[in-house]
Amino acid sequence: MQRYEQIEPIEPIIGPGQTYATITERISSIPLTDLRQTPRGWLVGFAISFSFLMLFLISILWLFARGTGIWGLNIPVAWGFAIINFVWWIGIGHAGTLISAVLLLFQQSWRNSINRFAEAMTLFAVACAGLFPILHLGRPWLFYWLIPYPNTLGMWPQFRSPLAWDVFAISTYATVSLLFWLVGLIPDFAILRDRAAGKLQRQIFGLLALGWRSSSRHWYRYEMAYLILAALSTPLVVSVHSIVSLDFAVSQLPGWHVTIFPPYFVAGAVFSGFAMVLTLTIPIRKWYNLEDFITMKHLDNMAKVMLVTGSIVFYGYLMELFYGWYSASVFEQYMVLNRMIGPYAPFFWALILCNGVIPQLLWFKFFRQNIPFLFVFSIIVNIGMWLERFVIVVISLHREFLPSSWDMYTPTFWDWSLYIGSLGLFFTLLFLFIRFLPMINIFEMSMLQFSENEKARRREARRVQLAGDTPEPAQMA
Amino acid sequence: MTMQSPEERVDLSEIRTRLAGATGQQYWRSLAEVAETREFQEFLHREFPGGAAEWDHSFSRRTFLKVMGASLALAGLTACRYQPVERIAPYVNAPEQIVPGLPLFYTSVATSRGYAQGVLVESHTGRPTFISGNPEHPASLGAADIFTQAEILTMYDPERSRQVLNNGDKSTWDAFVAAIAPHLAELRRAQGAGLHILTQTVTSPTLASQFRALQSAYPQVQWHQYEPVGYDNVRAGSQLAFGEYVDTLYHFDQAQVILALDSDFLFALPGSVRYARDFSNRRRVRRDKLESNRLYVVESTPTITGAIADHRQPLRASEIERLTRVVAQRLGVTGVNNAELPAGIPAEWLEALVEDLQQHRGTSVVIAGHNQPPVVHALVHAINQQLDNVGTTLSYIDPVEVNPGNQLESLRALTTAMQAGQVSMLVMFGGNPVYDAPVDLDFANALARVGTSVHLSLFVDETSARSTWHIPAAHFLEAWGDARAFDGTASVIQPLIEPLYGGKSAHELVATLMGQVDVNGYDIVRNFWRSRGLGGRDFDTFWHTALSKGVIEGTAAPPKQVTLQATEFPDTVAAIPADELEILFQPDPSIWDGRFANNGWLQELPKPLTKLTWDNAALIGVATAERLRLRNGDVVELRTQGRTLRVPVWIAPGHVDEAVTVYLGYGRERAGTVGTGQGVNAYRLRTSDSLWIASGQLRRTASRYELVSTQDHSSMEGREIVVSGTLAQFRSNPEHPPFFHGEHEYRSLYPDYPYDGPRSWGMVIDLSTCIGCNACVIACQAENNIPVVGKGQVANGREMHWLRIDRYYSGELDNPRVYFQPMACVHCEKAPCETVCPVAATVHDDEGINNMVYNRCVGTRYCSNNCPYKVRRFNFLQYADLDTETLKLQRNPNVTVRNRGVMEKCTYCIQRISAARIKGEQANQPVLKDGDVVTACQAACPTQGITFGNLNYPDSEVNRLKAEPLNYGVLEELNTRPRTTYLARVRNPNPAIEPDMPAGEHHGTETSPHSVIEPEMPADGHHGTE
Amino acid sequence: MTRSDIYGLMAEFDSAEAITKAAHRAHEEGYRDMDAYTPFPIEEVIEAVSPSTTGVPFFVLIGGVLGASGGFLMQMYAMTIDYPLNIGGRPANITGWPSFIPITFESGILLAAFAAVISLIALNGLPMPYHPVFNVPGFERASQDRFFLCIEATDTKFDRRRTREFLQSLQPRQITEVEP
């Protein structure tokens, strides 16, 4: 048993036989590859994403030309896919910061190999998310009226509105995530500068590296600043989705006016974020042979996080139903029944299946470590989280206080095209990222390698002197 | 019967069983979502594969464009036409006092349906923009029906005929005059033989005298009249009863007990607006008026009259006659015997009714519908005599029409003559016989055999297209004329504007026929009245008062003494064969007989009970639907006398079983881009021997058709939305009526916002008197420049009406109780919409009004989501027509025209408020009193159900009403503090029929709010997933 | 003490352990003006060669306080002083404060984050395209897998010969004179 516990930590977060040089070489070689050697697979993937991006642009063009009437919106369902997609994307955008910031604070060094990637994903997801609130406006060209700026109207935004809060939350989140990401990139830019073959490459990366020279004094401030950014991002990431949830919770609509929204939205965000990270890392680690850096242990840990957050979300669903019944208000009670047996009930039950039932499989190590399953599962969760927002937005709106105004909501071609299109934008950015930037944080990996070596040495030493004695705590990671 | 897959079947029986189990607490829902799985599957099918709703709505978009973007041919039309050169007298100010920005009001009368409706026309620097009722006019008393109000849009309709047509080719008036001159000369020589005139019902004294003159010029000229929705039966009935034509005037303000036999007297009669007023005066209850009249309605098709009734029984139209006999017999009318009660009318119900009538001799009235055979009317006359009602609740006058007669026969005579080729010249003043004449007369064919046919009409319609000459007609707002109201009162029609499209009035055309050249309508009308010697020497004063008052004094017809002559009342209606059902033809609640088909406002107006727009349908009862397994939108084939018509089905709760109603007026072929092709043409089934009641088969077909209704769900779901109870309950505890669920105590951490200025606005709507007539909806649309969006957009739930009338059902499926509730922005003091708007585009002003700042709105639509009443409307697309010149002329210059992407909603007619505010401040009377501000809806309401006023003016009516025990706010438990509140609906059922529950305990009884407001959601799949 | 015309002496090591040892030795020797160049931060090395404080947290605090208070005051000013409106019957005064918290928080975070990054870059004297140490042959591997220790000429104990001897005693791969 104890033997096992001592063997256990050997389950590596970096594959065997890696040195600083090999790590650096392996990772940096991808962005440094000559354009002409770009892998065909990448080209195909990029082409597909790009065509969807074009669909996105066309949809936006048509939207601006005709108005939001091209969607299935109506009264009472005045919010549809645009808001659903917004919340969905912003939720996905939470994993990155969480992984890099929160796990950093908790000193989960296994994060190092996925945080750069996750942060990039966050940025692109937030970019997609940020577009939708503007697109969904009736007069999108006036979106800047939501921002406080001196103007001849003498008008201000109406700061009591959750939508005004959104503007600040989203923009702050986007900015801070970007800073966090860029700061993390500086040393790696230096590496790329130093490894660059061509003059142009060297100059570009040299510019980006700001003349970073890996000085210990710089490292000193760097680590401090990075830690502070993490400490700032952690409450930020919680606040952002809480505020997004207030878009609904502040209203008085049955199904929106729910006090548990903030925590359960945040949990949901982490849930969907990790799902998306899995969806993306599993193929990429395969195509770029990064199994040594993104190991089974990473997948296993992410699965565990999803199990926890997924269960919280599930609890949230159940609580909504419970409150609906407990409220003793005809409106709330009807809302609950309408979700479960109303015209959109299949969406609700699909949601329960995707986000409530299936994640329970993750209690078993077999599923946590079964890569094909994890991949499919992560996609199921992505769908489930989208359904969650559909359930909240549409099912609550389509039947509320006065039965006379009840109506159905049917998405149109343009609803779908804009959603698919935003995926196009996301993946286009992602493909560019994995091609032209180090998708894994090189210096952190080297640092990780260093500490792993240290541990290994100490472990070795201990095994030699007192074989079979109590294993040291927290040898995990 | 085609085979159906199980999920396709409407499982009404299953609803029934559920209802049966529901121990009185009926769980009622609109049949749109009966067995909702199907709906949902449709939804799935529509959504996932296809989904491109907006794509295939390219149809709808086209319609929408058609409706709004109408004709660009008008680009050249200059904006303002000048007022007529003749001196017309304004209602208040004299025209030379025109102050730009200040409207002038002129009186006139609308003659859309022959009889005069007194109107006040608002004119902004020479362009009429709004029609409201003329308080001085007996048929209006300030109110106006939907048709009258919508006429303003018709007048500006860019598709009105602009051109004299000769066999379809463009021509001119002069060419016409020149061309018919030889014909006329011939006819003169022939003593007018072969000259035929066809008009609709004419009440114009001037026109009458002109026709008399015409007859002297052409002694053998034939004058025919035909009105597709005419009153032949009524006339024949009086003929049968009294041996002469008389019109019946009803005085519902005197009637305590009313029995309506298939009579929609609140909508379908020339005097309906006035009748509604009289009815409501007796209807409304207050703390200090604990009494109300009682209305019994027996009808086949559900109508608004049936909806407001205290006791309603569905009965096939063909069986009404038998019922009438029974009533007559029970009341001891001589000459009626061995009548037996038709099945479907409970004996005790009849007992109670007869009892009630007998107890109210002299204060009761019985009225029969125009679709009932003459004998029914004769019987009703006899009954009213028997009950001593003549002279109190009704009186008789000489016919208002100048030439009463059997219009159907007169049309038949005409077509026979035409067929025989005896008609060398036919001049048609308005009307559209090719479209609306009984199909068996085959008018179109007959018309082809006429030498020269002349058609004077507003539009180039089906008839114009087949006539030799089409003459564009002048709208009544464009030409001089006169007309008489339902009670005989005559008024002068004064034009507000020169004919936009150079139309000619009937007067001018007749003059032309008599060879009088360049005489104008003004002289004709004025000279006629001068010749009547009215006003004595000082004719000018007389004329001026006549114009400025809008009525000609002393022209109301005096009551006429008649004696009942009928001694026996022969059976007339043939019973419907067992294997057939009854096919009923009724005028459409929105576009009447089709003459309003090209009016976008009326087309998009939800019909009072079905809430259908843009279409007519075959209305059937629930039982029929269940038996034939029909659901909304199934296309059926109606067959009668070898003629067939394919029409989609709509299930109308309360419609009598074994019968189907088809509204007339749809399926126009040449109405214009708005009306053409909407719905199906019921005239194709309508033959001269069964104008109203036919019998035939109904066969389901495989196809379906999308009918668009603005309200899919009709159950109140146990919510306190429309509170209602009985008069007895109210009497039992006037201060705290037992049918209220108890007070909602208002709590807030915030102090109340002080509205202590001179003005603070509020509205009260009396649900007891709301008859759902839609007048307020059209008034709102006209006043506030509300766009028409087209069928496709309505189908998508995007209608723009600021004011809608919600219609709820409770009770049995076959004969539900109906509740109307006008719903517009209630101007919450704690407005949920305002706090969520990120740009402060909707805010309160210091008079308590929830304002919508269009040019600040960026269109997040959050306000609508957070509005519990869902009264906000959003411009999802560019709905307002910015291209059509004439439509621009129509708009109210004081109301912003909203563009794409902004939210809009009821403003309490802020433009009227600010006008009054300015006046008040100028006069140094900042505290506005009752009548200083009258909202458009309030003014239009025939029953004065809407009260609006200044809450900071202590003894304003609105304050008094808010102090009434019946006053309550919808959803006030949400602490929204609505400024528009409602007075609970109080019915006055006959205790003998509906035993009253002791106050307080009203579980599961019809009379209790619990039935109006079903208490709990049963946990079974009511939402239709089974 | 001979004034030197070079930037300093750079010793190259090939393991983290070596540079750690070296850094400590140099510190014990009394060298202060020196810097280590390593592919990744190494605690012990930093302890040996770096100043006592980074100064970053102070600026972050300033930024945070400014952001939060600025955000809150802006909202109060807008909603109660500059353009008070009757929004849903809520009083336009301080009692509306709860609605203003989210934005207060966000603006606080935003400015704090900016302060962190800007102070990091500024205090590190970046961007600095040219620096003497770049002249050292093979220095490009400082960012990858080599470890450098540079004793700068400005150090009081610096002496070309003795310093070089001292560095030699640490068995580096090589020692280079850093051109200024």
PDB file of C-alpha atoms in Angstrom, chain A residues 62-79 81 136-143 145-146 153 155-164 246-248 250-253 256 330-331 333-334 337-338 341-347 390 397 399-414 416, chain B residues 33 36 40 43-44 46-48 51-55 61 710-713 715-719 721 796-798 804 806 808 823 832 834-840 854-862 864-870 872-874 876-878 900-902 970-971 973-974 976 1015-1025:
ATOM      1  CA  TRP A  62     -27.188  40.949 -43.184  1.00  0.00           C
ATOM      2  CA  LEU A  63     -28.016  41.638 -39.556  1.00  0.00           C
ATOM      3  CA  PHE A  64     -26.850  45.231 -39.770  1.00  0.00           C
ATOM      4  CA  ALA A  65     -28.624  45.677 -43.066  1.00  0.00           C
ATOM      5  CA  ARG A  66     -32.013  44.375 -41.940  1.00  0.00           C
ATOM      6  CA  GLY A  67     -32.163  44.440 -38.153  1.00  0.00           C
ATOM      7  CA  THR A  68     -32.611  41.900 -35.415  1.00  0.00           C
ATOM      8  CA  GLY A  69     -35.870  40.893 -37.086  1.00  0.00           C
ATOM      9  CA  ILE A  70     -33.904  38.382 -39.145  1.00  0.00           C
ATOM     10  CA  TRP A  71     -33.791  36.269 -35.996  1.00  0.00           C
ATOM     11  CA  GLY A  72     -36.696  34.373 -34.475  1.00  0.00           C
ATOM     12  CA  LEU A  73     -37.102  36.927 -31.740  1.00  0.00           C
ATOM     13  CA  ASN A  74     -40.511  38.255 -30.802  1.00  0.00           C
ATOM     14  CA  ILE A  75     -42.411  39.659 -27.876  1.00  0.00           C
ATOM     15  CA  PRO A  76     -42.248  37.993 -25.293  1.00  0.00           C
ATOM     16  CA  VAL A  77     -39.044  36.203 -26.296  1.00  0.00           C
ATOM     17  CA  ALA A  78     -36.988  39.325 -26.942  1.00  0.00           C
ATOM     18  CA  TRP A  79     -33.683  37.643 -26.134  1.00  0.00           C
ATOM     19  CA  PHE A  81     -29.475  33.036 -29.469  1.00  0.00           C
ATOM     20  CA  HIS A 136     -27.970  41.780 -30.370  1.00  0.00           C
ATOM     21  CA  LEU A 137     -28.680  45.506 -30.028  1.00  0.00           C
ATOM     22  CA  GLY A 138     -31.494  46.938 -32.075  1.00  0.00           C
ATOM     23  CA  ARG A 139     -29.178  49.774 -33.044  1.00  0.00           C
ATOM     24  CA  PRO A 140     -25.715  48.243 -32.717  1.00  0.00           C
ATOM     25  CA  TRP A 141     -23.969  51.339 -34.073  1.00  0.00           C
ATOM     26  CA  LEU A 142     -24.867  53.076 -30.802  1.00  0.00           C
ATOM     27  CA  PHE A 143     -23.314  50.474 -28.497  1.00  0.00           C
ATOM     28  CA  TRP A 145     -23.797  54.760 -25.359  1.00  0.00           C
ATOM     29  CA  LEU A 146     -23.326  52.086 -22.733  1.00  0.00           C
ATOM     30  CA  LEU A 153     -26.198  64.854 -24.660  1.00  0.00           C
ATOM     31  CA  MET A 155     -26.118  61.634 -20.702  1.00  0.00           C
ATOM     32  CA  TRP A 156     -24.584  58.836 -18.686  1.00  0.00           C
ATOM     33  CA  PRO A 157     -25.174  55.122 -18.812  1.00  0.00           C
ATOM     34  CA  GLN A 158     -27.836  53.997 -16.372  1.00  0.00           C
ATOM     35  CA  PHE A 159     -25.616  52.412 -13.758  1.00  0.00           C
ATOM     36  CA  ARG A 160     -28.462  50.574 -12.060  1.00  0.00           C
ATOM     37  CA  SER A 161     -28.770  48.284 -15.068  1.00  0.00           C
ATOM     38  CA  PRO A 162     -26.975  44.918 -15.022  1.00  0.00           C
ATOM     39  CA  LEU A 163     -26.208  45.506 -18.678  1.00  0.00           C
ATOM     40  CA  ALA A 164     -24.138  48.527 -17.711  1.00  0.00           C
ATOM     41  CA  LEU A 246     -27.207  39.210 -12.514  1.00  0.00           C
ATOM     42  CA  ASP A 247     -28.430  40.103 -16.000  1.00  0.00           C
ATOM     43  CA  PHE A 248     -31.056  37.531 -15.212  1.00  0.00           C
ATOM     44  CA  VAL A 250     -31.870  41.193 -11.121  1.00  0.00           C
ATOM     45  CA  SER A 251     -34.977  40.972 -13.290  1.00  0.00           C
ATOM     46  CA  GLN A 252     -38.249  39.727 -11.825  1.00  0.00           C
ATOM     47  CA  LEU A 253     -39.013  37.088 -14.380  1.00  0.00           C
ATOM     48  CA  TRP A 256     -34.512  34.476 -13.915  1.00  0.00           C
ATOM     49  CA  VAL A 330     -48.249  30.402  -9.125  1.00  0.00           C
ATOM     50  CA  PHE A 331     -45.775  32.022 -11.486  1.00  0.00           C
ATOM     51  CA  GLN A 333     -44.575  26.910  -9.879  1.00  0.00           C
ATOM     52  CA  TYR A 334     -45.784  27.230 -13.417  1.00  0.00           C
ATOM     53  CA  LEU A 337     -43.731  22.738 -14.629  1.00  0.00           C
ATOM     54  CA  ASN A 338     -43.309  24.480 -17.934  1.00  0.00           C
ATOM     55  CA  ILE A 341     -43.401  19.298 -19.257  1.00  0.00           C
ATOM     56  CA  GLY A 342     -43.847  22.394 -21.395  1.00  0.00           C
ATOM     57  CA  PRO A 343     -43.310  22.580 -25.126  1.00  0.00           C
ATOM     58  CA  TYR A 344     -39.552  22.940 -24.669  1.00  0.00           C
ATOM     59  CA  ALA A 345     -39.291  20.156 -22.092  1.00  0.00           C
ATOM     60  CA  PRO A 346     -36.980  17.987 -24.243  1.00  0.00           C
ATOM     61  CA  PHE A 347     -34.368  20.742 -24.022  1.00  0.00           C
ATOM     62  CA  PHE A 390     -31.381  28.119 -23.784  1.00  0.00           C
ATOM     63  CA  LEU A 397     -39.370  34.160 -21.388  1.00  0.00           C
ATOM     64  CA  ARG A 399     -44.358  31.872 -20.861  1.00  0.00           C
ATOM     65  CA  GLU A 400     -44.397  34.284 -17.990  1.00  0.00           C
ATOM     66  CA  PHE A 401     -46.926  36.389 -16.133  1.00  0.00           C
ATOM     67  CA  LEU A 402     -49.813  37.066 -18.505  1.00  0.00           C
ATOM     68  CA  PRO A 403     -50.853  33.972 -20.486  1.00  0.00           C
ATOM     69  CA  SER A 404     -52.229  36.244 -23.190  1.00  0.00           C
ATOM     70  CA  SER A 405     -48.716  37.159 -24.274  1.00  0.00           C
ATOM     71  CA  TRP A 406     -47.308  33.645 -24.291  1.00  0.00           C
ATOM     72  CA  ASP A 407     -45.628  32.664 -27.520  1.00  0.00           C
ATOM     73  CA  MET A 408     -43.100  30.299 -29.031  1.00  0.00           C
ATOM     74  CA  TYR A 409     -39.591  31.087 -30.196  1.00  0.00           C
ATOM     75  CA  THR A 410     -38.234  29.511 -33.370  1.00  0.00           C
ATOM     76  CA  PRO A 411     -34.639  30.181 -34.361  1.00  0.00           C
ATOM     77  CA  THR A 412     -34.067  31.136 -37.956  1.00  0.00           C
ATOM     78  CA  PHE A 413     -31.237  30.400 -40.348  1.00  0.00           C
ATOM     79  CA  TRP A 414     -29.536  33.587 -39.196  1.00  0.00           C
ATOM     80  CA  TRP A 416     -27.831  29.458 -36.365  1.00  0.00           C
TER      81      TRP A 416
ATOM     82  CA  GLU B  33     -52.153  24.099 -27.474  1.00  0.00           C
ATOM     83  CA  GLU B  36     -49.166  20.284 -27.303  1.00  0.00           C
ATOM     84  CA  PHE B  40     -43.841  20.875 -30.181  1.00  0.00           C
ATOM     85  CA  PHE B  43     -41.700  23.267 -33.679  1.00  0.00           C
ATOM     86  CA  LEU B  44     -38.905  20.743 -33.750  1.00  0.00           C
ATOM     87  CA  ARG B  46     -39.635  23.666 -38.194  1.00  0.00           C
ATOM     88  CA  GLU B  47     -36.568  24.428 -36.172  1.00  0.00           C
ATOM     89  CA  PHE B  48     -33.886  21.928 -36.638  1.00  0.00           C
ATOM     90  CA  GLY B  51     -35.093  26.596 -39.380  1.00  0.00           C
ATOM     91  CA  ALA B  52     -34.781  29.286 -41.971  1.00  0.00           C
ATOM     92  CA  ALA B  53     -38.015  30.888 -40.833  1.00  0.00           C
ATOM     93  CA  GLU B  54     -36.865  34.326 -41.830  1.00  0.00           C
ATOM     94  CA  TRP B  55     -35.783  32.952 -45.168  1.00  0.00           C
ATOM     95  CA  ARG B  61     -41.320  40.018 -45.879  1.00  0.00           C
ATOM     96  CA  THR B 710     -52.276  37.154 -31.723  1.00  0.00           C
ATOM     97  CA  GLN B 711     -53.189  35.182 -28.630  1.00  0.00           C
ATOM     98  CA  ASP B 712     -52.318  31.504 -28.424  1.00  0.00           C
ATOM     99  CA  HIS B 713     -53.221  30.913 -24.842  1.00  0.00           C
ATOM    100  CA  SER B 715     -56.482  30.258 -19.807  1.00  0.00           C
ATOM    101  CA  MET B 716     -55.681  32.472 -16.858  1.00  0.00           C
ATOM    102  CA  GLU B 717     -53.723  29.622 -15.271  1.00  0.00           C
ATOM    103  CA  GLY B 718     -55.089  30.330 -11.829  1.00  0.00           C
ATOM    104  CA  ARG B 719     -53.775  33.863 -11.808  1.00  0.00           C
ATOM    105  CA  ILE B 721     -55.677  38.669 -13.971  1.00  0.00           C
ATOM    106  CA  ASN B 796     -43.825  35.695 -35.432  1.00  0.00           C
ATOM    107  CA  GLY B 797     -45.447  37.513 -32.501  1.00  0.00           C
ATOM    108  CA  ARG B 798     -44.312  40.968 -33.561  1.00  0.00           C
ATOM    109  CA  ARG B 804     -54.218  45.039 -27.119  1.00  0.00           C
ATOM    110  CA  ASP B 806     -56.623  40.176 -24.040  1.00  0.00           C
ATOM    111  CA  TYR B 808     -59.575  34.804 -21.692  1.00  0.00           C
ATOM    112  CA  MET B 823     -53.960  45.846 -21.853  1.00  0.00           C
ATOM    113  CA  PRO B 832     -39.283  47.149 -13.746  1.00  0.00           C
ATOM    114  CA  GLU B 834     -36.638  51.368 -16.195  1.00  0.00           C
ATOM    115  CA  THR B 835     -34.119  49.939 -13.758  1.00  0.00           C
ATOM    116  CA  VAL B 836     -32.765  47.496 -16.323  1.00  0.00           C
ATOM    117  CA  CYS B 837     -32.279  49.904 -19.209  1.00  0.00           C
ATOM    118  CA  PRO B 838     -28.545  50.552 -19.510  1.00  0.00           C
ATOM    119  CA  VAL B 839     -28.943  53.887 -21.289  1.00  0.00           C
ATOM    120  CA  ALA B 840     -31.848  55.432 -19.368  1.00  0.00           C
ATOM    121  CA  TYR B 854     -36.968  56.650 -28.713  1.00  0.00           C
ATOM    122  CA  ASN B 855     -33.832  58.444 -29.807  1.00  0.00           C
ATOM    123  CA  ARG B 856     -31.949  57.264 -26.720  1.00  0.00           C
ATOM    124  CA  CYS B 857     -32.989  53.636 -27.114  1.00  0.00           C
ATOM    125  CA  VAL B 858     -30.271  51.311 -28.378  1.00  0.00           C
ATOM    126  CA  GLY B 859     -32.567  48.296 -28.414  1.00  0.00           C
ATOM    127  CA  THR B 860     -31.318  45.914 -25.749  1.00  0.00           C
ATOM    128  CA  ARG B 861     -34.952  44.789 -25.301  1.00  0.00           C
ATOM    129  CA  TYR B 862     -34.234  44.110 -21.628  1.00  0.00           C
ATOM    130  CA  SER B 864     -39.522  44.152 -22.550  1.00  0.00           C
ATOM    131  CA  ASN B 865     -38.155  41.031 -20.892  1.00  0.00           C
ATOM    132  CA  ASN B 866     -38.616  42.591 -17.494  1.00  0.00           C
ATOM    133  CA  CYS B 867     -42.095  43.917 -18.205  1.00  0.00           C
ATOM    134  CA  PRO B 868     -44.594  41.566 -16.535  1.00  0.00           C
ATOM    135  CA  TYR B 869     -47.373  42.853 -18.786  1.00  0.00           C
ATOM    136  CA  LYS B 870     -45.457  42.427 -22.053  1.00  0.00           C
ATOM    137  CA  ARG B 872     -43.726  46.863 -24.996  1.00  0.00           C
ATOM    138  CA  ARG B 873     -43.345  46.598 -28.739  1.00  0.00           C
ATOM    139  CA  PHE B 874     -40.077  46.433 -30.620  1.00  0.00           C
ATOM    140  CA  PHE B 876     -37.457  44.313 -35.096  1.00  0.00           C
ATOM    141  CA  LEU B 877     -37.323  45.569 -38.676  1.00  0.00           C
ATOM    142  CA  GLN B 878     -38.023  48.882 -40.363  1.00  0.00           C
ATOM    143  CA  ARG B 900     -35.866  50.100 -36.780  1.00  0.00           C
ATOM    144  CA  GLY B 901     -34.264  48.955 -33.550  1.00  0.00           C
ATOM    145  CA  VAL B 902     -36.125  50.951 -30.935  1.00  0.00           C
ATOM    146  CA  VAL B 970     -53.181  43.510 -12.421  1.00  0.00           C
ATOM    147  CA  LEU B 971     -50.114  41.707 -11.012  1.00  0.00           C
ATOM    148  CA  GLU B 973     -48.428  41.549  -6.052  1.00  0.00           C
ATOM    149  CA  LEU B 974     -45.211  42.233  -7.946  1.00  0.00           C
ATOM    150  CA  THR B 976     -45.079  47.421  -9.651  1.00  0.00           C
ATOM    151  CA  PRO B1015     -56.215  27.833  -8.493  1.00  0.00           C
ATOM    152  CA  GLU B1016     -53.395  25.352  -8.930  1.00  0.00           C
ATOM    153  CA  MET B1017     -51.423  23.932 -11.775  1.00  0.00           C
ATOM    154  CA  PRO B1018     -52.404  20.292 -11.705  1.00  0.00           C
ATOM    155  CA  ALA B1019     -49.252  18.298 -11.882  1.00  0.00           C
ATOM    156  CA  ASP B1020     -50.324  16.300 -14.881  1.00  0.00           C
ATOM    157  CA  GLY B1021     -48.982  17.220 -18.271  1.00  0.00           C
ATOM    158  CA  HIS B1022     -51.297  20.066 -18.870  1.00  0.00           C
ATOM    159  CA  HIS B1023     -48.675  21.785 -20.797  1.00  0.00           C
ATOM    160  CA  GLY B1024     -49.420  19.333 -23.322  1.00  0.00           C
ATOM    161  CA  THR B1025     -46.613  16.934 -23.397  1.00  0.00           C
TER     162      THR B1025
END
